[in-house]
């Protein structure tokens, strides 16, 4: 159940972030509404994962890393944003950092 809440938090946050781009500075009502609901849902679901015992550093690290990767890929595929080799390397470093958090906590 903990991982399900974390996955829902990530999906909500990614949806809200993409909608933030589509809201055009909160001038479009539908994407703007999705932003507010999405971030609210993301924090609620993250809080439920934490409540069920997931360490905050691990939960936040996974949430942030998967969110960064998903938003970058969605931006490149659907929003006509460039993804440079340096950015791809940065994404790799973020993923490596989360792995270090996860593996370091298991000892």
mmCIF file of N, CA and C in Angstrom:
data_model
loop_
_atom_site.group_PDB
_atom_site.id
_atom_site.type_symbol
_atom_site.label_atom_id
_atom_site.label_comp_id
_atom_site.label_asym_id
_atom_site.label_seq_id
_atom_site.Cartn_x
_atom_site.Cartn_y
_atom_site.Cartn_z
ATOM 1 N N UNK A 1 0.825 -1.193 0.000
ATOM 2 C CA UNK A 1 0.000 0.000 0.000
ATOM 3 C C UNK A 1 0.874 1.264 0.000
ATOM 4 N N UNK A 2 2.018 1.194 0.684
ATOM 5 C CA UNK A 2 2.923 2.344 0.749
ATOM 6 C C UNK A 2 3.408 2.733 -0.640
ATOM 7 N N UNK A 3 3.828 1.750 -1.417
ATOM 8 C CA UNK A 3 4.319 2.034 -2.771
ATOM 9 C C UNK A 3 3.200 2.516 -3.687
ATOM 10 N N UNK A 4 1.984 2.039 -3.465
ATOM 11 C CA UNK A 4 0.852 2.520 -4.246
ATOM 12 C C UNK A 4 0.621 4.006 -3.985
ATOM 13 N N UNK A 5 0.660 4.413 -2.713
ATOM 14 C CA UNK A 5 0.499 5.831 -2.392
ATOM 15 C C UNK A 5 1.631 6.664 -2.989
ATOM 16 N N UNK A 6 2.847 6.135 -2.961
ATOM 17 C CA UNK A 6 3.967 6.862 -3.560
ATOM 18 C C UNK A 6 3.769 7.000 -5.072
ATOM 19 N N UNK A 7 3.335 5.934 -5.717
ATOM 20 C CA UNK A 7 3.081 5.987 -7.161
ATOM 21 C C UNK A 7 1.977 6.987 -7.495
ATOM 22 N N UNK A 8 0.932 7.021 -6.688
ATOM 23 C CA UNK A 8 -0.148 7.989 -6.899
ATOM 24 C C UNK A 8 0.347 9.418 -6.684
ATOM 25 N N UNK A 9 1.229 9.596 -5.699
ATOM 26 C CA UNK A 9 1.809 10.925 -5.451
ATOM 27 C C UNK A 9 2.623 11.381 -6.660
ATOM 28 N N UNK A 10 3.396 10.479 -7.215
ATOM 29 C CA UNK A 10 4.220 10.810 -8.377
ATOM 30 C C UNK A 10 3.330 11.134 -9.577
ATOM 31 N N UNK A 11 2.334 10.300 -9.839
ATOM 32 C CA UNK A 11 1.446 10.529 -10.979
ATOM 33 C C UNK A 11 0.707 11.858 -10.837
ATOM 34 N N UNK A 12 0.261 12.164 -9.635
ATOM 35 C CA UNK A 12 -0.451 13.426 -9.398
ATOM 36 C C UNK A 12 0.461 14.626 -9.601
ATOM 37 N N UNK A 13 1.683 14.516 -9.107
ATOM 38 C CA UNK A 13 2.637 15.622 -9.222
ATOM 39 C C UNK A 13 3.037 15.859 -10.683
ATOM 40 N N UNK A 14 3.257 14.796 -11.423
ATOM 41 C CA UNK A 14 3.616 14.921 -12.830
ATOM 42 C C UNK A 14 2.455 15.532 -13.620
ATOM 43 N N UNK A 15 1.255 15.067 -13.350
ATOM 44 C CA UNK A 15 0.069 15.627 -14.007
ATOM 45 C C UNK A 15 -0.064 17.115 -13.700
ATOM 46 N N UNK A 16 0.124 17.479 -12.437
ATOM 47 C CA UNK A 16 0.016 18.886 -12.038
ATOM 48 C C UNK A 16 1.104 19.738 -12.689
ATOM 49 N N UNK A 17 2.308 19.217 -12.764
ATOM 50 C CA UNK A 17 3.413 19.986 -13.340
ATOM 51 C C UNK A 17 3.224 20.209 -14.837
ATOM 52 N N UNK A 18 2.808 19.179 -15.551
ATOM 53 C CA UNK A 18 2.536 19.339 -16.975
ATOM 54 C C UNK A 18 1.372 20.319 -17.168
ATOM 55 N N UNK A 19 0.361 20.226 -16.326
ATOM 56 C CA UNK A 19 -0.772 21.149 -16.413
ATOM 57 C C UNK A 19 -0.354 22.575 -16.102
ATOM 58 N N UNK A 20 0.646 22.734 -15.251
ATOM 59 C CA UNK A 20 1.159 24.071 -14.948
ATOM 60 C C UNK A 20 1.687 24.735 -16.217
ATOM 61 N N UNK A 21 2.385 23.967 -17.025
ATOM 62 C CA UNK A 21 2.868 24.481 -18.310
ATOM 63 C C UNK A 21 1.689 24.832 -19.214
ATOM 64 N N UNK A 22 0.695 23.956 -19.243
ATOM 65 C CA UNK A 22 -0.458 24.152 -20.123
ATOM 66 C C UNK A 22 -1.400 25.258 -19.645
ATOM 67 N N UNK A 23 -1.297 25.641 -18.376
ATOM 68 C CA UNK A 23 -2.195 26.667 -17.830
ATOM 69 C C UNK A 23 -1.857 28.070 -18.326
ATOM 70 N N UNK A 24 -0.663 28.220 -18.901
ATOM 71 C CA UNK A 24 -0.189 29.510 -19.412
ATOM 72 C C UNK A 24 -0.351 30.623 -18.372
ATOM 73 N N UNK A 25 0.320 30.413 -17.247
ATOM 74 C CA UNK A 25 0.299 31.419 -16.184
ATOM 75 C C UNK A 25 -1.044 31.510 -15.481
ATOM 76 N N UNK A 26 -1.730 30.417 -15.350
ATOM 77 C CA UNK A 26 -3.048 30.340 -14.721
ATOM 78 C C UNK A 26 -4.097 31.172 -15.471
ATOM 79 N N UNK A 27 -3.938 31.272 -16.789
ATOM 80 C CA UNK A 27 -4.938 31.991 -17.593
ATOM 81 C C UNK A 27 -5.956 31.040 -18.222
ATOM 82 N N UNK A 28 -5.671 29.743 -18.172
ATOM 83 C CA UNK A 28 -6.608 28.750 -18.707
ATOM 84 C C UNK A 28 -7.215 27.979 -17.531
ATOM 85 N N UNK A 29 -8.540 28.019 -17.380
ATOM 86 C CA UNK A 29 -9.169 27.464 -16.181
ATOM 87 C C UNK A 29 -9.014 25.955 -15.987
ATOM 88 N N UNK A 30 -9.150 25.161 -17.042
ATOM 89 C CA UNK A 30 -9.103 23.703 -16.857
ATOM 90 C C UNK A 30 -7.707 23.243 -16.417
ATOM 91 N N UNK A 31 -6.636 23.597 -17.141
ATOM 92 C CA UNK A 31 -5.322 23.184 -16.647
ATOM 93 C C UNK A 31 -4.988 23.786 -15.278
ATOM 94 N N UNK A 32 -5.447 24.997 -15.008
ATOM 95 C CA UNK A 32 -5.186 25.626 -13.709
ATOM 96 C C UNK A 32 -5.843 24.847 -12.577
ATOM 97 N N UNK A 33 -7.049 24.376 -12.816
ATOM 98 C CA UNK A 33 -7.753 23.563 -11.819
ATOM 99 C C UNK A 33 -7.026 22.244 -11.595
ATOM 100 N N UNK A 34 -6.551 21.638 -12.676
ATOM 101 C CA UNK A 34 -5.807 20.376 -12.567
ATOM 102 C C UNK A 34 -4.530 20.579 -11.748
ATOM 103 N N UNK A 35 -3.876 21.728 -11.909
ATOM 104 C CA UNK A 35 -2.667 22.030 -11.134
ATOM 105 C C UNK A 35 -2.980 21.985 -9.633
ATOM 106 N N UNK A 36 -4.006 22.702 -9.223
ATOM 107 C CA UNK A 36 -4.334 22.801 -7.795
ATOM 108 C C UNK A 36 -4.738 21.438 -7.242
ATOM 109 N N UNK A 37 -5.607 20.735 -7.939
ATOM 110 C CA UNK A 37 -6.054 19.416 -7.481
ATOM 111 C C UNK A 37 -4.893 18.431 -7.504
ATOM 112 N N UNK A 38 -4.096 18.479 -8.562
ATOM 113 C CA UNK A 38 -2.979 17.537 -8.700
ATOM 114 C C UNK A 38 -1.941 17.683 -7.606
ATOM 115 N N UNK A 39 -1.559 18.925 -7.303
ATOM 116 C CA UNK A 39 -0.568 19.111 -6.227
ATOM 117 C C UNK A 39 -1.155 18.745 -4.870
ATOM 118 N N UNK A 40 -2.425 19.062 -4.657
ATOM 119 C CA UNK A 40 -3.070 18.655 -3.402
ATOM 120 C C UNK A 40 -3.076 17.147 -3.243
ATOM 121 N N UNK A 41 -3.456 16.455 -4.307
ATOM 122 C CA UNK A 41 -3.472 14.989 -4.282
ATOM 123 C C UNK A 41 -2.070 14.426 -4.102
ATOM 124 N N UNK A 42 -1.086 15.048 -4.744
ATOM 125 C CA UNK A 42 0.293 14.570 -4.634
ATOM 126 C C UNK A 42 0.779 14.629 -3.190
ATOM 127 N N UNK A 43 0.547 15.759 -2.532
ATOM 128 C CA UNK A 43 1.008 15.885 -1.149
ATOM 129 C C UNK A 43 0.216 14.992 -0.198
ATOM 130 N N UNK A 44 -1.069 14.819 -0.467
ATOM 131 C CA UNK A 44 -1.858 13.916 0.370
ATOM 132 C C UNK A 44 -1.321 12.489 0.235
ATOM 133 N N UNK A 45 -1.131 12.030 -0.993
ATOM 134 C CA UNK A 45 -0.647 10.660 -1.208
ATOM 135 C C UNK A 45 0.764 10.475 -0.660
ATOM 136 N N UNK A 46 1.616 11.473 -0.817
ATOM 137 C CA UNK A 46 2.956 11.380 -0.236
ATOM 138 C C UNK A 46 2.874 11.282 1.284
ATOM 139 N N UNK A 47 1.987 12.043 1.883
ATOM 140 C CA UNK A 47 1.839 11.983 3.342
ATOM 141 C C UNK A 47 1.355 10.602 3.793
ATOM 142 N N UNK A 48 0.525 9.962 2.980
ATOM 143 C CA UNK A 48 0.037 8.630 3.325
ATOM 144 C C UNK A 48 1.155 7.585 3.213
ATOM 145 N N UNK A 49 2.039 7.742 2.240
ATOM 146 C CA UNK A 49 3.189 6.839 2.130
ATOM 147 C C UNK A 49 4.098 7.003 3.342
ATOM 148 N N UNK A 50 4.305 8.255 3.766
ATOM 149 C CA UNK A 50 5.142 8.515 4.943
ATOM 150 C C UNK A 50 4.488 7.974 6.208
ATOM 151 N N UNK A 51 3.187 8.145 6.314
ATOM 152 C CA UNK A 51 2.434 7.664 7.480
ATOM 153 C C UNK A 51 2.575 6.151 7.631
ATOM 154 N N UNK A 52 2.716 5.457 6.512
ATOM 155 C CA UNK A 52 2.815 4.002 6.522
ATOM 156 C C UNK A 52 4.250 3.507 6.704
ATOM 157 N N UNK A 53 5.169 4.422 7.016
ATOM 158 C CA UNK A 53 6.505 4.008 7.419
ATOM 159 C C UNK A 53 7.625 4.222 6.420
ATOM 160 N N UNK A 54 7.332 4.756 5.239
ATOM 161 C CA UNK A 54 8.413 4.991 4.286
ATOM 162 C C UNK A 54 9.283 6.140 4.799
ATOM 163 N N UNK A 55 10.591 5.972 4.833
ATOM 164 C CA UNK A 55 11.475 7.047 5.288
ATOM 165 C C UNK A 55 11.335 8.280 4.377
ATOM 166 N N UNK A 56 11.326 9.455 4.978
ATOM 167 C CA UNK A 56 11.065 10.684 4.227
ATOM 168 C C UNK A 56 12.125 10.942 3.154
ATOM 169 N N UNK A 57 13.383 10.674 3.442
ATOM 170 C CA UNK A 57 14.438 10.900 2.459
ATOM 171 C C UNK A 57 14.290 10.005 1.246
ATOM 172 N N UNK A 58 13.945 8.762 1.477
ATOM 173 C CA UNK A 58 13.756 7.809 0.387
ATOM 174 C C UNK A 58 12.507 8.172 -0.413
ATOM 175 N N UNK A 59 11.409 8.445 0.283
ATOM 176 C CA UNK A 59 10.150 8.776 -0.396
ATOM 177 C C UNK A 59 10.305 10.028 -1.246
ATOM 178 N N UNK A 60 10.878 11.065 -0.668
ATOM 179 C CA UNK A 60 11.033 12.317 -1.397
ATOM 180 C C UNK A 60 12.018 12.158 -2.553
ATOM 181 N N UNK A 61 13.077 11.404 -2.333
ATOM 182 C CA UNK A 61 14.059 11.171 -3.391
ATOM 183 C C UNK A 61 13.457 10.450 -4.583
ATOM 184 N N UNK A 62 12.707 9.398 -4.312
ATOM 185 C CA UNK A 62 12.060 8.652 -5.396
ATOM 186 C C UNK A 62 11.022 9.528 -6.087
ATOM 187 N N UNK A 63 10.224 10.227 -5.285
ATOM 188 C CA UNK A 63 9.175 11.101 -5.813
ATOM 189 C C UNK A 63 9.778 12.164 -6.743
ATOM 190 N N UNK A 64 10.826 12.791 -6.277
ATOM 191 C CA UNK A 64 11.453 13.852 -7.054
ATOM 192 C C UNK A 64 12.128 13.302 -8.313
ATOM 193 N N UNK A 65 12.868 12.212 -8.176
ATOM 194 C CA UNK A 65 13.606 11.663 -9.313
ATOM 195 C C UNK A 65 12.673 11.161 -10.401
ATOM 196 N N UNK A 66 11.678 10.399 -10.019
ATOM 197 C CA UNK A 66 10.750 9.882 -11.031
ATOM 198 C C UNK A 66 9.976 11.038 -11.653
ATOM 199 N N UNK A 67 9.617 12.016 -10.833
ATOM 200 C CA UNK A 67 8.920 13.189 -11.357
ATOM 201 C C UNK A 67 9.760 13.958 -12.358
ATOM 202 N N UNK A 68 11.031 14.179 -12.045
ATOM 203 C CA UNK A 68 11.930 14.899 -12.951
ATOM 204 C C UNK A 68 12.068 14.151 -14.270
ATOM 205 N N UNK A 69 12.285 12.862 -14.194
ATOM 206 C CA UNK A 69 12.445 12.066 -15.413
ATOM 207 C C UNK A 69 11.157 12.097 -16.236
ATOM 208 N N UNK A 70 10.027 11.875 -15.582
ATOM 209 C CA UNK A 70 8.748 11.835 -16.308
ATOM 210 C C UNK A 70 8.428 13.173 -16.958
ATOM 211 N N UNK A 71 8.600 14.264 -16.223
ATOM 212 C CA UNK A 71 8.291 15.583 -16.779
ATOM 213 C C UNK A 71 9.244 15.926 -17.925
ATOM 214 N N UNK A 72 10.508 15.585 -17.779
ATOM 215 C CA UNK A 72 11.467 15.854 -18.862
ATOM 216 C C UNK A 72 11.114 15.063 -20.118
ATOM 217 N N UNK A 73 10.764 13.809 -19.958
ATOM 218 C CA UNK A 73 10.404 12.975 -21.112
ATOM 219 C C UNK A 73 9.098 13.467 -21.741
ATOM 220 N N UNK A 74 8.100 13.777 -20.922
ATOM 221 C CA UNK A 74 6.832 14.292 -21.442
ATOM 222 C C UNK A 74 7.068 15.615 -22.174
ATOM 223 N N UNK A 75 7.899 16.473 -21.592
ATOM 224 C CA UNK A 75 8.218 17.741 -22.243
ATOM 225 C C UNK A 75 8.852 17.532 -23.602
ATOM 226 N N UNK A 76 9.770 16.584 -23.677
ATOM 227 C CA UNK A 76 10.454 16.311 -24.942
ATOM 228 C C UNK A 76 9.519 15.666 -25.968
ATOM 229 N N UNK A 77 8.673 14.760 -25.516
ATOM 230 C CA UNK A 77 7.819 14.029 -26.447
ATOM 231 C C UNK A 77 6.570 14.793 -26.880
ATOM 232 N N UNK A 78 5.992 15.572 -25.955
ATOM 233 C CA UNK A 78 4.681 16.149 -26.233
ATOM 234 C C UNK A 78 4.617 17.681 -26.195
ATOM 235 N N UNK A 79 5.617 18.328 -25.618
ATOM 236 C CA UNK A 79 5.561 19.780 -25.469
ATOM 237 C C UNK A 79 6.637 20.500 -26.285
ATOM 238 N N UNK A 80 7.256 19.780 -27.191
ATOM 239 C CA UNK A 80 8.279 20.342 -28.078
ATOM 240 C C UNK A 80 9.443 20.991 -27.330
ATOM 241 N N UNK A 81 9.827 20.408 -26.214
ATOM 242 C CA UNK A 81 10.975 20.909 -25.467
ATOM 243 C C UNK A 81 12.185 20.038 -25.791
ATOM 244 N N UNK A 82 13.340 20.672 -25.893
ATOM 245 C CA UNK A 82 14.567 19.928 -26.195
ATOM 246 C C UNK A 82 15.078 19.253 -24.930
ATOM 247 N N UNK A 83 15.691 18.117 -25.138
ATOM 248 C CA UNK A 83 16.353 17.387 -24.065
ATOM 249 C C UNK A 83 17.783 17.154 -24.536
ATOM 250 N N UNK A 84 18.723 17.933 -23.985
ATOM 251 C CA UNK A 84 20.113 17.855 -24.425
ATOM 252 C C UNK A 84 20.831 16.697 -23.752
ATOM 253 N N UNK A 85 21.996 16.389 -24.269
ATOM 254 C CA UNK A 85 22.803 15.319 -23.694
ATOM 255 C C UNK A 85 23.191 15.654 -22.248
ATOM 256 N N UNK A 86 23.475 16.905 -21.979
ATOM 257 C CA UNK A 86 23.814 17.313 -20.607
ATOM 258 C C UNK A 86 22.609 17.105 -19.684
ATOM 259 N N UNK A 87 21.411 17.428 -20.162
ATOM 260 C CA UNK A 87 20.209 17.210 -19.357
ATOM 261 C C UNK A 87 19.981 15.723 -19.098
ATOM 262 N N UNK A 88 20.204 14.907 -20.102
ATOM 263 C CA UNK A 88 20.073 13.457 -19.926
ATOM 264 C C UNK A 88 21.081 12.973 -18.877
ATOM 265 N N UNK A 89 22.312 13.502 -18.926
ATOM 266 C CA UNK A 89 23.313 13.168 -17.911
ATOM 267 C C UNK A 89 22.867 13.598 -16.526
ATOM 268 N N UNK A 90 22.268 14.779 -16.434
ATOM 269 C CA UNK A 90 21.755 15.253 -15.151
ATOM 270 C C UNK A 90 20.663 14.353 -14.606
ATOM 271 N N UNK A 91 19.786 13.892 -15.488
ATOM 272 C CA UNK A 91 18.737 12.957 -15.071
ATOM 273 C C UNK A 91 19.370 11.681 -14.542
ATOM 274 N N UNK A 92 20.414 11.219 -15.219
ATOM 275 C CA UNK A 92 21.130 10.031 -14.736
ATOM 276 C C UNK A 92 21.720 10.245 -13.354
ATOM 277 N N UNK A 93 22.253 11.438 -13.105
ATOM 278 C CA UNK A 93 22.801 11.744 -11.780
ATOM 279 C C UNK A 93 21.718 11.783 -10.709
ATOM 280 N N UNK A 94 20.555 12.299 -11.056
ATOM 281 C CA UNK A 94 19.436 12.311 -10.107
ATOM 282 C C UNK A 94 19.050 10.876 -9.743
ATOM 283 N N UNK A 95 18.954 10.031 -10.761
ATOM 284 C CA UNK A 95 18.608 8.623 -10.522
ATOM 285 C C UNK A 95 19.687 7.946 -9.677
ATOM 286 N N UNK A 96 20.952 8.232 -9.969
ATOM 287 C CA UNK A 96 22.047 7.663 -9.176
ATOM 288 C C UNK A 96 21.969 8.124 -7.718
ATOM 289 N N UNK A 97 21.605 9.382 -7.515
ATOM 290 C CA UNK A 97 21.463 9.894 -6.152
ATOM 291 C C UNK A 97 20.365 9.192 -5.384
ATOM 292 N N UNK A 98 19.250 8.929 -6.029
ATOM 293 C CA UNK A 98 18.154 8.217 -5.368
ATOM 294 C C UNK A 98 18.567 6.779 -5.063
ATOM 295 N N UNK A 99 19.263 6.153 -5.989
ATOM 296 C CA UNK A 99 19.760 4.798 -5.723
ATOM 297 C C UNK A 99 20.709 4.790 -4.528
ATOM 298 N N UNK A 100 21.555 5.797 -4.431
ATOM 299 C CA UNK A 100 22.468 5.894 -3.284
ATOM 300 C C UNK A 100 21.685 6.044 -1.982
ATOM 301 N N UNK A 101 20.638 6.849 -1.994
ATOM 302 C CA UNK A 101 19.793 6.985 -0.798
ATOM 303 C C UNK A 101 19.183 5.651 -0.417
ATOM 304 N N UNK A 102 18.636 4.967 -1.413
ATOM 305 C CA UNK A 102 17.955 3.699 -1.165
ATOM 306 C C UNK A 102 18.934 2.630 -0.686
ATOM 307 N N UNK A 103 20.046 2.498 -1.364
ATOM 308 C CA UNK A 103 21.018 1.472 -1.004
ATOM 309 C C UNK A 103 21.730 1.799 0.302
ATOM 310 N N UNK A 104 21.975 3.073 0.541
ATOM 311 C CA UNK A 104 22.632 3.478 1.788
ATOM 312 C C UNK A 104 21.771 3.244 3.002
ATOM 313 N N UNK A 105 20.460 3.284 2.853
ATOM 314 C CA UNK A 105 19.547 3.068 3.964
ATOM 315 C C UNK A 105 19.356 1.614 4.318
ATOM 316 N N UNK A 106 19.793 0.703 3.444
ATOM 317 C CA UNK A 106 19.558 -0.726 3.701
ATOM 318 C C UNK A 106 20.652 -1.366 4.543
ATOM 319 N N UNK A 107 21.668 -0.597 4.950
ATOM 320 C CA UNK A 107 22.743 -1.163 5.773
ATOM 321 C C UNK A 107 22.533 -0.831 7.218
#
